[in-house]
mmCIF file of C-alpha atoms in Angstrom:
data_model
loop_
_atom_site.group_PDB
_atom_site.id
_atom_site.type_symbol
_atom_site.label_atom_id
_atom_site.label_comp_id
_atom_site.label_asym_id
_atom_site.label_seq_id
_atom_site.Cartn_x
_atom_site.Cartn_y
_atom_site.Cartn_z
ATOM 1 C CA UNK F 14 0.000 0.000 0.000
ATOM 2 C CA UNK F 15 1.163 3.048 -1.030
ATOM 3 C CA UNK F 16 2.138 5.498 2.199
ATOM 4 C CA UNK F 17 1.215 9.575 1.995
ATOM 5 C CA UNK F 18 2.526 11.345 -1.699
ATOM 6 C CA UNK F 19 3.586 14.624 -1.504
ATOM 7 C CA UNK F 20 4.521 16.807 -4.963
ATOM 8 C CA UNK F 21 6.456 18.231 -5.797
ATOM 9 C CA UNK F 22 9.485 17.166 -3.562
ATOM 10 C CA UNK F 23 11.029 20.532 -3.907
ATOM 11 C CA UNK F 24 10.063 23.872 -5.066
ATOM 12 C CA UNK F 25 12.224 26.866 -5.577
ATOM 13 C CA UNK F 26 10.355 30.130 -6.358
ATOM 14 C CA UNK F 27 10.762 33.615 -5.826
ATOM 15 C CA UNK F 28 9.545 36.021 -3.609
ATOM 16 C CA UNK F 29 5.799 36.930 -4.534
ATOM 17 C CA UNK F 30 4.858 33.796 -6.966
ATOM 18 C CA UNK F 31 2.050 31.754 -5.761
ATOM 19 C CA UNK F 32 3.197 28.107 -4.335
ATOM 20 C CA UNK F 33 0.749 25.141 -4.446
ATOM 21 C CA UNK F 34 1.513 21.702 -2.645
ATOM 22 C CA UNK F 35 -0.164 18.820 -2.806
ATOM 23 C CA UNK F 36 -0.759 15.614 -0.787
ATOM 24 C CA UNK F 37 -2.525 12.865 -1.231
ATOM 25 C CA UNK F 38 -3.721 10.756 1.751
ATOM 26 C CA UNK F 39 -3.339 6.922 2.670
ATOM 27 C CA UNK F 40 -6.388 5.577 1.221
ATOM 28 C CA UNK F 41 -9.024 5.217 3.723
ATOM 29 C CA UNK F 42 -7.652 7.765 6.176
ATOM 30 C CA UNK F 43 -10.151 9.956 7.810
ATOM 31 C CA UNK F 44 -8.032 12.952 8.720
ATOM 32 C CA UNK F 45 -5.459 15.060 7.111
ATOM 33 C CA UNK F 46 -2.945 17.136 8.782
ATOM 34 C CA UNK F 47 -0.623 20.078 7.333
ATOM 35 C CA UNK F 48 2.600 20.440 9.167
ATOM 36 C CA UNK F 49 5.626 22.859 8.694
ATOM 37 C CA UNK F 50 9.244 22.345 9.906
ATOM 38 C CA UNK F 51 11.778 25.080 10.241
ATOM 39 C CA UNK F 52 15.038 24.857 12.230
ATOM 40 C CA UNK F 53 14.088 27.817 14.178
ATOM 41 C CA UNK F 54 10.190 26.705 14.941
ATOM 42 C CA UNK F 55 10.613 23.323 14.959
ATOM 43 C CA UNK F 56 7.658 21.142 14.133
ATOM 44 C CA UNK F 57 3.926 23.201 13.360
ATOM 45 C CA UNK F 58 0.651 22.132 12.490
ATOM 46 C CA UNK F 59 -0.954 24.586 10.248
ATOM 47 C CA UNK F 60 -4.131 23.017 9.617
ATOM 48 C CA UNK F 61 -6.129 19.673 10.299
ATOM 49 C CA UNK F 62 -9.351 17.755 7.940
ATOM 50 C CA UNK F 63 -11.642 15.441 9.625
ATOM 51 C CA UNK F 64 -13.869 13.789 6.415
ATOM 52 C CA UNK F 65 -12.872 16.916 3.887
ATOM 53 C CA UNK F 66 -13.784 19.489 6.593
ATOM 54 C CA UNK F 67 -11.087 21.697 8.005
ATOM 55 C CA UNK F 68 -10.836 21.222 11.774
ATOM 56 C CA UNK F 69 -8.508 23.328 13.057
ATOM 57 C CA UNK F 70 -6.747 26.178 10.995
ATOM 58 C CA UNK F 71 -5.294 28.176 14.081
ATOM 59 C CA UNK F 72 -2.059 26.802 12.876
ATOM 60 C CA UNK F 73 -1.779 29.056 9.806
ATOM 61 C CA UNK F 74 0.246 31.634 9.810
ATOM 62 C CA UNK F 75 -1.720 34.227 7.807
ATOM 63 C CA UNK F 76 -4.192 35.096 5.140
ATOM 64 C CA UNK F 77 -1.243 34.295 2.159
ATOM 65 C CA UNK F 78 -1.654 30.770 3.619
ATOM 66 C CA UNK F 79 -4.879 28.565 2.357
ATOM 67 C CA UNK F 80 -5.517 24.716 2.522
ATOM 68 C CA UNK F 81 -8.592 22.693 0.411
ATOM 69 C CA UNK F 82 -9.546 19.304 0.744
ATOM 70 C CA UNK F 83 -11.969 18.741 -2.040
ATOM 71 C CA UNK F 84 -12.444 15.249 -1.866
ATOM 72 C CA UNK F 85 -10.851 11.896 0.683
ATOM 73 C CA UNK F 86 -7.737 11.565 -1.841
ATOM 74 C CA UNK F 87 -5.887 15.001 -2.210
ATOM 75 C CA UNK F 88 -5.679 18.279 -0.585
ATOM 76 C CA UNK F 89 -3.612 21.784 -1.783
ATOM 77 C CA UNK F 90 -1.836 23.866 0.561
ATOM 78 C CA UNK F 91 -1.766 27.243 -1.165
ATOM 79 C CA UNK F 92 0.935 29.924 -0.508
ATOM 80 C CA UNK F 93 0.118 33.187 -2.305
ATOM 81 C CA UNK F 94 2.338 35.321 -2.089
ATOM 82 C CA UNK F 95 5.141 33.600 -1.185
ATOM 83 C CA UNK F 96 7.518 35.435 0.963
ATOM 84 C CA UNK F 97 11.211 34.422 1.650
ATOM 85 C CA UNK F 98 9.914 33.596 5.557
ATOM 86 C CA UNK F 99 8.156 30.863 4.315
ATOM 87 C CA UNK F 100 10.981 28.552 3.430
ATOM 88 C CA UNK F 101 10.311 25.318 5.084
ATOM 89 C CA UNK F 102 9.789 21.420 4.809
ATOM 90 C CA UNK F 103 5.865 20.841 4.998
ATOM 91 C CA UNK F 104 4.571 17.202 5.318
ATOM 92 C CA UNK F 105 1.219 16.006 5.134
ATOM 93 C CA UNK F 106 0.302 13.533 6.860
ATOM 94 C CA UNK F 107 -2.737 11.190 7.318
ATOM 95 C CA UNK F 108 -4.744 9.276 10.038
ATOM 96 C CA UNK F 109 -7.827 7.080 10.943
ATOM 97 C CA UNK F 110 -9.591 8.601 13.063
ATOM 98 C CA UNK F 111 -11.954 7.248 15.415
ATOM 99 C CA UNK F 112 -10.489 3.906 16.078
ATOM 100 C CA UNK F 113 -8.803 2.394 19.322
ATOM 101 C CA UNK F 114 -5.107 2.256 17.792
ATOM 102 C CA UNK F 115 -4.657 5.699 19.016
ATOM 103 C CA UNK F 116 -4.891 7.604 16.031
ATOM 104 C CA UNK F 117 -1.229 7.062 14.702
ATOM 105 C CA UNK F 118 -0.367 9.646 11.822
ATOM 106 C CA UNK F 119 1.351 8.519 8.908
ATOM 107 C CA UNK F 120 3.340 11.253 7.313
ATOM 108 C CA UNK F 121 4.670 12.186 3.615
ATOM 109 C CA UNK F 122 8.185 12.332 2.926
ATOM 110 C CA UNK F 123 7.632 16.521 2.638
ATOM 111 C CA UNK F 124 7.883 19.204 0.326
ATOM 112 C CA UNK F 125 11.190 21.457 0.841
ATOM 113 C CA UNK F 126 10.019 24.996 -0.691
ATOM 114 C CA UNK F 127 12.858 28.011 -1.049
ATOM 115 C CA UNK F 128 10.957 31.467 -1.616
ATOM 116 C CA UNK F 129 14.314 33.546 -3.426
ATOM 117 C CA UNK H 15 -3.801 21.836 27.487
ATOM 118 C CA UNK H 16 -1.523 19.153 26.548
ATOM 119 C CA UNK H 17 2.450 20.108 26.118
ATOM 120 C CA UNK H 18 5.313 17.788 25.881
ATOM 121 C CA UNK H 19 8.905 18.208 26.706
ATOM 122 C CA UNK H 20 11.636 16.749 25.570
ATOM 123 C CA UNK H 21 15.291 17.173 27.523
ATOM 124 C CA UNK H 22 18.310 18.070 25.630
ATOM 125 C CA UNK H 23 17.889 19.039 22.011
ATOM 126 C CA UNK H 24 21.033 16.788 21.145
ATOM 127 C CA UNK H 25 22.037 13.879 22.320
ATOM 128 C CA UNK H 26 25.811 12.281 21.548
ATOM 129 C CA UNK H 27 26.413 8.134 22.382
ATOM 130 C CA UNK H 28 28.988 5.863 21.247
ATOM 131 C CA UNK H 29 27.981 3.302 19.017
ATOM 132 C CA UNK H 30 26.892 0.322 21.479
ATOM 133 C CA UNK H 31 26.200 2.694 23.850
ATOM 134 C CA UNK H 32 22.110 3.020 25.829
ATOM 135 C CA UNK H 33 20.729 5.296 24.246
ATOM 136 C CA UNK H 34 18.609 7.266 26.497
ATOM 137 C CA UNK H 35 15.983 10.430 25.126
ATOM 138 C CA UNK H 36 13.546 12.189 27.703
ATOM 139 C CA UNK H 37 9.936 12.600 27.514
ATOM 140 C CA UNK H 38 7.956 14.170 29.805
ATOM 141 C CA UNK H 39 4.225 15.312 29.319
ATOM 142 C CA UNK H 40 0.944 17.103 30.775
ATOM 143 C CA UNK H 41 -2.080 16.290 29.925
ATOM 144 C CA UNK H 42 -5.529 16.750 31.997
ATOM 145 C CA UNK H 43 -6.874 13.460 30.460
ATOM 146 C CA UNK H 44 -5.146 10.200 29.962
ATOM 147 C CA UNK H 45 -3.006 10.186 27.098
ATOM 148 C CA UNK H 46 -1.599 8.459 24.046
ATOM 149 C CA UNK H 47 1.682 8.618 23.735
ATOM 150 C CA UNK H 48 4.198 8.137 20.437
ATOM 151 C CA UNK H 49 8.416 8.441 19.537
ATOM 152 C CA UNK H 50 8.745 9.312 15.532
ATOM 153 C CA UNK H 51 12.103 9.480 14.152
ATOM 154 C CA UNK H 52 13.119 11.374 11.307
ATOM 155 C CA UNK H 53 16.020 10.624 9.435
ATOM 156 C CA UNK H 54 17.933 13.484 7.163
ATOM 157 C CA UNK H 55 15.527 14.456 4.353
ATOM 158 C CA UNK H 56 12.931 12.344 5.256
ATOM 159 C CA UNK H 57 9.651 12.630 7.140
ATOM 160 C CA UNK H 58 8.745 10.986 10.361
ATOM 161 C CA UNK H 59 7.976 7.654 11.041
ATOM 162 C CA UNK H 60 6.717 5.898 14.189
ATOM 163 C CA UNK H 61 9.029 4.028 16.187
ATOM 164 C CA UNK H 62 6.272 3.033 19.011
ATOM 165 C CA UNK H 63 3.000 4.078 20.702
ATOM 166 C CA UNK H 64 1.446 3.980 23.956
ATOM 167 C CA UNK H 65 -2.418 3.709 23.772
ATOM 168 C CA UNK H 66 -3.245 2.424 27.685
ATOM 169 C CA UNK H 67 -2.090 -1.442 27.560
ATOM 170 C CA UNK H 68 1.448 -2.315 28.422
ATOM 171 C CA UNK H 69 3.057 0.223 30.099
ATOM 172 C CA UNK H 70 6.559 -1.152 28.408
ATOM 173 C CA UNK H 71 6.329 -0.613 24.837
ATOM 174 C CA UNK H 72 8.195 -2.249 22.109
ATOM 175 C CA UNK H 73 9.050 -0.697 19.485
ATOM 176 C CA UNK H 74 10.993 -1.121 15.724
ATOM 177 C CA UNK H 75 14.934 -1.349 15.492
ATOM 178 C CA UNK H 76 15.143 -2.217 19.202
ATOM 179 C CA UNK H 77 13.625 0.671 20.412
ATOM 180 C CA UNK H 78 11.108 0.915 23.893
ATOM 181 C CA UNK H 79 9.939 3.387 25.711
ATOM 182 C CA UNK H 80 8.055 2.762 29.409
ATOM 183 C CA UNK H 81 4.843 4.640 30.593
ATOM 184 C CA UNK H 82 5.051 6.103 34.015
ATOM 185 C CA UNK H 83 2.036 7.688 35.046
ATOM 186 C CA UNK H 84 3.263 8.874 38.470
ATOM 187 C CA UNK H 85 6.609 10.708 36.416
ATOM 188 C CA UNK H 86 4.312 11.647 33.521
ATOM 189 C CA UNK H 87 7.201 10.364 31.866
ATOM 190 C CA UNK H 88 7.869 8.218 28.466
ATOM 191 C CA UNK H 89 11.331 7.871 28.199
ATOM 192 C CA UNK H 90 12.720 6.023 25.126
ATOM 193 C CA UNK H 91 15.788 3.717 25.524
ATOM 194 C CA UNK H 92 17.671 1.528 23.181
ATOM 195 C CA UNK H 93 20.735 -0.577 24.586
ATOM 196 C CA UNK H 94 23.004 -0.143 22.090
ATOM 197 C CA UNK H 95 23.557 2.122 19.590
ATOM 198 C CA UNK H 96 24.041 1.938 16.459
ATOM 199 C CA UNK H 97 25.810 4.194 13.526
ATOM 200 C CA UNK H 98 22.249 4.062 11.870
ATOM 201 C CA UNK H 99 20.300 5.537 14.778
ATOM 202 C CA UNK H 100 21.458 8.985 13.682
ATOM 203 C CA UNK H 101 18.437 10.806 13.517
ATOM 204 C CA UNK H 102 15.869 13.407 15.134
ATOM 205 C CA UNK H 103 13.260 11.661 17.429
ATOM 206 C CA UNK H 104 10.329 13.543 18.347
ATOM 207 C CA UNK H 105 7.768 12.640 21.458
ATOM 208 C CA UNK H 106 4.373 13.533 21.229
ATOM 209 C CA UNK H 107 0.831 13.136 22.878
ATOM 210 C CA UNK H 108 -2.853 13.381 22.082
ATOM 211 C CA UNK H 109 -5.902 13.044 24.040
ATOM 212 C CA UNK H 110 -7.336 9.313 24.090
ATOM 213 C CA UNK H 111 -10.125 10.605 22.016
ATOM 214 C CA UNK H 112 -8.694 13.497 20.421
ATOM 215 C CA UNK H 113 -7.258 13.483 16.800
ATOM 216 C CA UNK H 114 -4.419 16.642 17.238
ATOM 217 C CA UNK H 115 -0.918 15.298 18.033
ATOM 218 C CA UNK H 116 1.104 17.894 20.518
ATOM 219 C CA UNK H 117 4.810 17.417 19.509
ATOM 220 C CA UNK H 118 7.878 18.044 21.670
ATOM 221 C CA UNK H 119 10.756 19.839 20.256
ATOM 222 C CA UNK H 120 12.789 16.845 19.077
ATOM 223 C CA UNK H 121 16.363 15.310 20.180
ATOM 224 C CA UNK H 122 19.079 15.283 17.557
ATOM 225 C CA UNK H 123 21.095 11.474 18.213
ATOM 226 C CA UNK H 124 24.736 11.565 16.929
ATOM 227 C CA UNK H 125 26.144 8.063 17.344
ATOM 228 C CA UNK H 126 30.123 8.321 17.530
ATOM 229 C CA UNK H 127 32.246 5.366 16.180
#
């Protein structure tokens, strides 16, 4: 079975183009998480999808920032404009929510994105 | 809230070494409990997880961690090292019916020959 897919797995732009990542969940998986990883913040969620319906979005930084999930098997995380502060790894990752194993998230291997 | 802390941000062993990385949590409802690892370019994978059985878990490549509820610790141990146990390791916790994991802030393992 195939794990999490994240594309691309790297991105360069520059400053002020609009970034779109995508992920596509373990199939089956009820949840879908956003995460982003920087040396200096460490690990973040940005956003969280229970059944295609965002959850939680405290996690985003700002209004550049926007996440869809239009169906179970893929979701967008949408920079717009990218700004050089938004280099990062982000992973996507996946879950089952709901059922006694405690909820273990699966993640993607992660999208490294450099804003010039 | 929940929040997890890890102690020491890096960690150095010889190879055959114990490996020893600290977890310690709050939570105001009993927890689950997990140790990812992440090796260099890649993203995290679980190593074990503590969901209310066995308080000593086993986990892959020799790794275990132990649940003590009166340390609100989870301490993760392996008895000896190896060169490929160079990685970041990351404790975190969520809420026995909750679906949002609370990460600590990782331990960087260098394993010296």
């Amino acid at each position: 079975d195939a794990g999490v897919i994240q594309s691309p797995r790297h991105e360069v732009t520059e400053m002020g183009q609009e970034v779109t990542l995508r992920c596509k969940p373990i199939s089956g998986h009820n949840s879908l998480f956003w995460y982003r990883q920087t040396m200096m913040r460490g690990l973040e969620l940005l956003i969280y999808f229970n059944n295609n319906v965002p959850i939680d979005d405290s996690g985003m930084p700002e209004d550049r920032f926007s996440a869809k999930m239009p169906n179970a098997s893929f979701s967008t995380l949408k920079i717009q404009p990218s700004e050089p502060r938004d280099s990062a790894v982000y992973f996507c990752a996946s879950s089952l929510y709901g059922t006694s194993g405690g909820n273990e998230q699966f993640f993607g291997p992660g999208t490294r994105l450099t804003v010039l | 809230a929940q929040s997890v802390t890890q102690l020491g941000s890096h960690v150095s062993v010889s190879e055959g070494a114990l490996v020893l990385l600290r977890c310690n949590y709050s939570s105001s409802v009993p927890p689950y409990l997990f140790w990812y690892v992440q090796y260099p370019n890649q993203g995290l994978q679980l190593l074990l997880k503590y969901t209310s059985a066995a308080t000593l878990v086993k986990g892959i490549n020799g790794f275990e961690a132990e649940f003590k509820k009166s340390e609100t610790s989870f301490h993760l141990t392996k008895p000896s090292a190896h060169m490929s146990d160079a990685a970041e390791y990351f404790c975190a916790v969520i809420k026995a019916a909750g679906n949002k994991l609370t990460f600590g802030g990782g331990t960087r393992v260098l394993v010296k020959p």
